[in-house]
Amino acid sequence: SPDGKTAYVTNRMDDTVSVLDAASRNVRMTAPVGDEPHGILTDREGRWLYVLNTSSDDIWVLDSQTLKRAKVLRASNGPWSAALSPDGAQLLISNTYSHETGFRTPLASEVTVIETARQIVEDRRPASGTNLMTGIAWHPSGEFALATMNRTKSMVPMTRLEQGWTITNGLAIVWRDGEIDQLLLDEPNLGFADATDVAITPDGRF
């Protein structure tokens, strides 16, 4: 919670969320949510709790005090992590898997954008050619967020299979205006980044 007094924990195999007192480490309450919850985050005021259910592909909005469900929002395919913008206005959700884009069609993972004031899905931003989008974090400036992702070579023969070059790891740069750029991390003969999460220092330098 924003005041640091409460911790919220997803219990993925039990399909529940627990509320813990941060000082005593005692569990205050536990409540059922959707299928295989993973990501969890409050809004800026700590009033509402957003729970990302990875297997039911939805986002439950709960009252943070009672854990009663207020809304169910549709995510994309496998919602995984959440990041709240510095001004608290937007919540970005990374989705692990690509949309079902179709046969011989490039993959496209989605960043789901939630407007926290109305608790609605404001936008759905596909990152062309990507899947396995997991970690996500806002830059302190509020100008962009970074999300880890893969570019799987699903549209061309695996001509460099002996070098292990079947996917490329990278970062999606999710701009505030809705554009998404991609920064690739792997380099030939220098290993495999396999990035699954991202964090940015408070001053935004690293």
mmCIF file of C-alpha atoms in Angstrom:
data_model
loop_
_atom_site.group_PDB
_atom_site.id
_atom_site.type_symbol
_atom_site.label_atom_id
_atom_site.label_comp_id
_atom_site.label_asym_id
_atom_site.label_seq_id
_atom_site.Cartn_x
_atom_site.Cartn_y
_atom_site.Cartn_z
ATOM 1 C CA SER A 1 0.000 0.000 0.000
ATOM 2 C CA PRO A 2 1.177 3.587 -0.521
ATOM 3 C CA ASP A 3 1.601 4.134 3.227
ATOM 4 C CA GLY A 4 3.731 0.980 3.537
ATOM 5 C CA LYS A 5 1.562 -0.532 6.273
ATOM 6 C CA THR A 6 -0.078 -3.250 4.196
ATOM 7 C CA ALA A 7 1.233 -5.854 1.753
ATOM 8 C CA TYR A 8 -0.910 -7.618 -0.835
ATOM 9 C CA VAL A 9 0.140 -11.081 -1.999
ATOM 10 C CA THR A 10 -1.154 -13.185 -4.875
ATOM 11 C CA ASN A 11 -1.409 -16.914 -4.199
ATOM 12 C CA ARG A 12 -1.219 -18.202 -7.737
ATOM 13 C CA MET A 13 -1.916 -21.885 -7.112
ATOM 14 C CA ASP A 14 -4.835 -21.144 -4.752
ATOM 15 C CA ASP A 15 -6.438 -18.410 -6.923
ATOM 16 C CA THR A 16 -6.545 -16.068 -3.951
ATOM 17 C CA VAL A 17 -5.142 -12.776 -2.674
ATOM 18 C CA SER A 18 -3.990 -12.243 0.912
ATOM 19 C CA VAL A 19 -3.673 -9.002 2.889
ATOM 20 C CA LEU A 20 -0.759 -8.824 5.330
ATOM 21 C CA ASP A 21 0.036 -6.396 8.109
ATOM 22 C CA ALA A 22 3.544 -5.244 7.137
ATOM 23 C CA ALA A 23 4.711 -4.683 10.724
ATOM 24 C CA SER A 24 3.507 -7.936 12.308
ATOM 25 C CA ARG A 25 3.627 -10.085 9.111
ATOM 26 C CA ASN A 26 0.212 -11.463 10.069
ATOM 27 C CA VAL A 27 -2.387 -12.284 7.444
ATOM 28 C CA ARG A 28 -5.478 -10.149 7.924
ATOM 29 C CA MET A 29 -7.668 -11.755 5.291
ATOM 30 C CA THR A 30 -7.652 -13.862 2.147
ATOM 31 C CA ALA A 31 -10.175 -13.735 -0.691
ATOM 32 C CA PRO A 32 -10.725 -15.631 -3.957
ATOM 33 C CA VAL A 33 -9.899 -13.943 -7.270
ATOM 34 C CA GLY A 34 -9.544 -15.148 -10.875
ATOM 35 C CA ASP A 35 -7.469 -17.976 -12.326
ATOM 36 C CA GLU A 36 -3.740 -17.941 -11.446
ATOM 37 C CA PRO A 37 -3.269 -14.359 -10.199
ATOM 38 C CA HIS A 38 0.229 -12.950 -10.634
ATOM 39 C CA GLY A 39 0.618 -9.151 -10.855
ATOM 40 C CA ILE A 40 -0.960 -6.978 -8.175
ATOM 41 C CA LEU A 41 -0.882 -3.225 -7.513
ATOM 42 C CA THR A 42 -2.908 -0.483 -5.829
ATOM 43 C CA ASP A 43 -3.851 2.865 -7.264
ATOM 44 C CA ARG A 44 -2.064 6.009 -6.046
ATOM 45 C CA GLU A 45 -4.392 6.481 -3.071
ATOM 46 C CA GLY A 46 -4.395 2.811 -2.103
ATOM 47 C CA ARG A 47 -8.188 2.681 -2.461
ATOM 48 C CA TRP A 48 -8.411 0.106 -5.243
ATOM 49 C CA LEU A 49 -6.447 -3.064 -5.793
ATOM 50 C CA TYR A 50 -5.793 -4.370 -9.312
ATOM 51 C CA VAL A 51 -5.219 -8.125 -9.581
ATOM 52 C CA LEU A 52 -3.919 -9.643 -12.825
ATOM 53 C CA ASN A 53 -5.253 -13.151 -13.436
ATOM 54 C CA THR A 54 -2.896 -14.810 -15.906
ATOM 55 C CA SER A 55 -5.040 -17.779 -16.930
ATOM 56 C CA SER A 56 -8.477 -16.165 -17.001
ATOM 57 C CA ASP A 57 -7.035 -13.176 -18.921
ATOM 58 C CA ASP A 58 -8.738 -10.543 -16.807
ATOM 59 C CA ILE A 59 -8.046 -7.865 -14.217
ATOM 60 C CA TRP A 60 -10.091 -7.756 -11.046
ATOM 61 C CA VAL A 61 -10.593 -4.407 -9.330
ATOM 62 C CA LEU A 62 -11.037 -4.961 -5.594
ATOM 63 C CA ASP A 63 -11.792 -2.697 -2.658
ATOM 64 C CA SER A 64 -8.426 -2.725 -0.876
ATOM 65 C CA GLN A 65 -10.048 -2.718 2.579
ATOM 66 C CA THR A 66 -12.629 -5.468 2.114
ATOM 67 C CA LEU A 67 -11.324 -7.321 -0.987
ATOM 68 C CA LYS A 68 -14.810 -7.135 -2.449
ATOM 69 C CA ARG A 69 -14.812 -7.145 -6.233
ATOM 70 C CA ALA A 70 -15.937 -3.925 -7.895
ATOM 71 C CA LYS A 71 -15.150 -4.651 -11.556
ATOM 72 C CA VAL A 72 -13.687 -7.182 -13.951
ATOM 73 C CA LEU A 73 -11.696 -5.718 -16.849
ATOM 74 C CA ARG A 74 -10.669 -7.700 -19.900
ATOM 75 C CA ALA A 75 -6.914 -8.044 -20.324
ATOM 76 C CA SER A 76 -5.101 -9.552 -23.296
ATOM 77 C CA ASN A 77 -3.412 -12.967 -23.269
ATOM 78 C CA GLY A 78 -1.763 -13.738 -19.917
ATOM 79 C CA PRO A 79 -1.585 -10.438 -17.969
ATOM 80 C CA TRP A 80 1.586 -10.512 -15.872
ATOM 81 C CA SER A 81 2.876 -7.227 -14.413
ATOM 82 C CA ALA A 82 1.500 -3.761 -13.676
ATOM 83 C CA ALA A 83 3.114 -0.331 -13.504
ATOM 84 C CA LEU A 84 1.456 2.848 -12.237
ATOM 85 C CA SER A 85 2.372 6.114 -13.968
ATOM 86 C CA PRO A 86 4.100 8.745 -11.783
ATOM 87 C CA ASP A 87 0.966 10.909 -11.819
ATOM 88 C CA GLY A 88 -1.236 7.929 -10.941
ATOM 89 C CA ALA A 89 -3.476 8.422 -13.973
ATOM 90 C CA GLN A 90 -2.587 5.287 -15.927
ATOM 91 C CA LEU A 91 -1.874 1.694 -15.110
ATOM 92 C CA LEU A 92 0.073 -0.242 -17.749
ATOM 93 C CA ILE A 93 -0.351 -4.023 -17.884
ATOM 94 C CA SER A 94 2.100 -6.339 -19.664
ATOM 95 C CA ASN A 95 0.644 -9.483 -21.245
ATOM 96 C CA THR A 96 2.850 -12.553 -21.472
ATOM 97 C CA TYR A 97 1.575 -14.044 -24.700
ATOM 98 C CA SER A 98 0.737 -12.714 -28.102
ATOM 99 C CA HIS A 99 -2.769 -12.128 -29.367
ATOM 100 C CA GLU A 100 -4.119 -15.024 -31.408
ATOM 101 C CA THR A 101 -3.132 -13.144 -34.530
ATOM 102 C CA GLY A 102 -3.759 -15.967 -36.962
ATOM 103 C CA PHE A 103 -1.902 -18.368 -39.231
ATOM 104 C CA ARG A 104 1.234 -16.900 -40.836
ATOM 105 C CA THR A 105 0.615 -13.588 -39.109
ATOM 106 C CA PRO A 106 3.268 -11.847 -36.955
ATOM 107 C CA LEU A 107 2.887 -12.133 -33.197
ATOM 108 C CA ALA A 108 1.824 -9.094 -31.181
ATOM 109 C CA SER A 109 1.816 -8.836 -27.391
ATOM 110 C CA GLU A 110 -0.361 -6.124 -25.904
ATOM 111 C CA VAL A 111 0.189 -3.420 -23.323
ATOM 112 C CA THR A 112 -3.214 -2.845 -21.742
ATOM 113 C CA VAL A 113 -3.775 0.732 -20.531
ATOM 114 C CA ILE A 114 -6.162 1.340 -17.621
ATOM 115 C CA GLU A 115 -7.460 4.783 -16.691
ATOM 116 C CA THR A 116 -7.457 4.696 -12.904
ATOM 117 C CA ALA A 117 -9.953 7.542 -12.369
ATOM 118 C CA ARG A 118 -12.772 5.588 -14.034
ATOM 119 C CA GLN A 119 -11.255 2.099 -13.743
ATOM 120 C CA ILE A 120 -11.700 1.380 -17.436
ATOM 121 C CA VAL A 121 -9.523 0.008 -20.224
ATOM 122 C CA GLU A 122 -8.480 3.200 -21.984
ATOM 123 C CA ASP A 123 -6.331 1.687 -24.734
ATOM 124 C CA ARG A 124 -4.822 -1.525 -26.081
ATOM 125 C CA ARG A 125 -1.347 -1.060 -27.562
ATOM 126 C CA PRO A 126 0.070 -3.979 -29.582
ATOM 127 C CA ALA A 127 3.836 -4.374 -29.833
ATOM 128 C CA SER A 128 4.308 -5.784 -33.322
ATOM 129 C CA GLY A 129 6.296 -9.002 -33.659
ATOM 130 C CA THR A 130 6.594 -9.653 -29.909
ATOM 131 C CA ASN A 131 5.579 -12.150 -27.281
ATOM 132 C CA LEU A 132 6.631 -13.146 -23.748
ATOM 133 C CA MET A 133 6.208 -9.596 -22.457
ATOM 134 C CA THR A 134 6.648 -9.755 -18.677
ATOM 135 C CA GLY A 135 8.231 -7.023 -16.523
ATOM 136 C CA ILE A 136 7.186 -3.387 -16.937
ATOM 137 C CA ALA A 137 8.145 -0.103 -15.216
ATOM 138 C CA TRP A 138 7.487 3.614 -15.741
ATOM 139 C CA HIS A 139 10.314 6.108 -16.046
ATOM 140 C CA PRO A 140 10.017 8.778 -13.291
ATOM 141 C CA SER A 141 9.505 11.461 -15.945
ATOM 142 C CA GLY A 142 6.226 9.854 -16.964
ATOM 143 C CA GLU A 143 7.238 10.142 -20.618
ATOM 144 C CA PHE A 144 7.631 6.414 -21.215
ATOM 145 C CA ALA A 145 7.674 2.958 -19.682
ATOM 146 C CA LEU A 146 9.920 -0.027 -20.417
ATOM 147 C CA ALA A 147 8.713 -3.611 -20.788
ATOM 148 C CA THR A 148 10.754 -6.760 -21.353
ATOM 149 C CA MET A 149 9.805 -8.768 -24.422
ATOM 150 C CA ASN A 150 10.932 -11.324 -26.995
ATOM 151 C CA ARG A 151 10.831 -11.227 -30.768
ATOM 152 C CA THR A 152 10.192 -14.822 -31.814
ATOM 153 C CA LYS A 153 11.157 -15.657 -35.387
ATOM 154 C CA SER A 154 7.843 -17.197 -36.339
ATOM 155 C CA MET A 155 7.708 -15.938 -39.934
ATOM 156 C CA VAL A 156 11.105 -16.999 -41.319
ATOM 157 C CA PRO A 157 13.096 -20.265 -41.353
ATOM 158 C CA MET A 158 15.418 -20.740 -38.385
ATOM 159 C CA THR A 159 18.559 -20.402 -40.484
ATOM 160 C CA ARG A 160 20.832 -19.731 -37.495
ATOM 161 C CA LEU A 161 19.565 -22.521 -35.299
ATOM 162 C CA GLU A 162 23.090 -23.850 -34.667
ATOM 163 C CA GLN A 163 23.868 -20.516 -33.002
ATOM 164 C CA GLY A 164 20.710 -20.585 -30.924
ATOM 165 C CA TRP A 165 19.383 -17.527 -32.731
ATOM 166 C CA THR A 166 15.704 -18.410 -32.749
ATOM 167 C CA ILE A 167 14.424 -15.504 -30.675
ATOM 168 C CA THR A 168 15.729 -12.038 -29.836
ATOM 169 C CA ASN A 169 15.327 -10.429 -26.417
ATOM 170 C CA GLY A 170 14.573 -6.755 -26.059
ATOM 171 C CA LEU A 171 12.753 -3.898 -24.378
ATOM 172 C CA ALA A 172 9.555 -2.277 -25.548
ATOM 173 C CA ILE A 173 9.626 1.495 -25.079
ATOM 174 C CA VAL A 174 6.001 2.433 -24.390
ATOM 175 C CA TRP A 175 5.641 6.168 -24.956
ATOM 176 C CA ARG A 176 2.990 8.191 -23.164
ATOM 177 C CA ASP A 177 1.441 9.224 -26.519
ATOM 178 C CA GLY A 178 0.764 5.576 -27.424
ATOM 179 C CA GLU A 179 3.703 4.775 -29.694
ATOM 180 C CA ILE A 180 5.846 1.708 -28.990
ATOM 181 C CA ASP A 181 9.483 1.389 -30.081
ATOM 182 C CA GLN A 182 11.686 -1.644 -29.552
ATOM 183 C CA LEU A 183 15.286 -1.866 -28.354
ATOM 184 C CA LEU A 184 16.999 -5.232 -28.980
ATOM 185 C CA LEU A 185 19.425 -6.538 -26.351
ATOM 186 C CA ASP A 186 21.077 -9.647 -27.839
ATOM 187 C CA GLU A 187 24.245 -9.505 -29.919
ATOM 188 C CA PRO A 188 25.764 -12.295 -32.050
ATOM 189 C CA ASN A 189 28.216 -14.512 -30.142
ATOM 190 C CA LEU A 190 27.750 -12.494 -26.940
ATOM 191 C CA GLY A 191 25.089 -14.512 -25.199
ATOM 192 C CA PHE A 192 21.420 -14.194 -24.553
ATOM 193 C CA ALA A 193 19.894 -11.476 -22.376
ATOM 194 C CA ASP A 194 16.691 -13.355 -21.390
ATOM 195 C CA ALA A 195 15.381 -10.289 -19.535
ATOM 196 C CA THR A 196 12.184 -10.929 -17.573
ATOM 197 C CA ASP A 197 11.818 -7.806 -15.439
ATOM 198 C CA VAL A 198 12.853 -4.160 -15.374
ATOM 199 C CA ALA A 199 13.353 -1.522 -12.672
ATOM 200 C CA ILE A 200 14.321 2.137 -13.023
ATOM 201 C CA THR A 201 16.164 4.170 -10.383
ATOM 202 C CA PRO A 202 14.216 7.072 -8.797
ATOM 203 C CA ASP A 203 16.362 9.657 -10.590
ATOM 204 C CA GLY A 204 15.699 7.946 -13.925
ATOM 205 C CA ARG A 205 19.409 7.557 -14.832
ATOM 206 C CA PHE A 206 19.643 3.757 -14.779
#
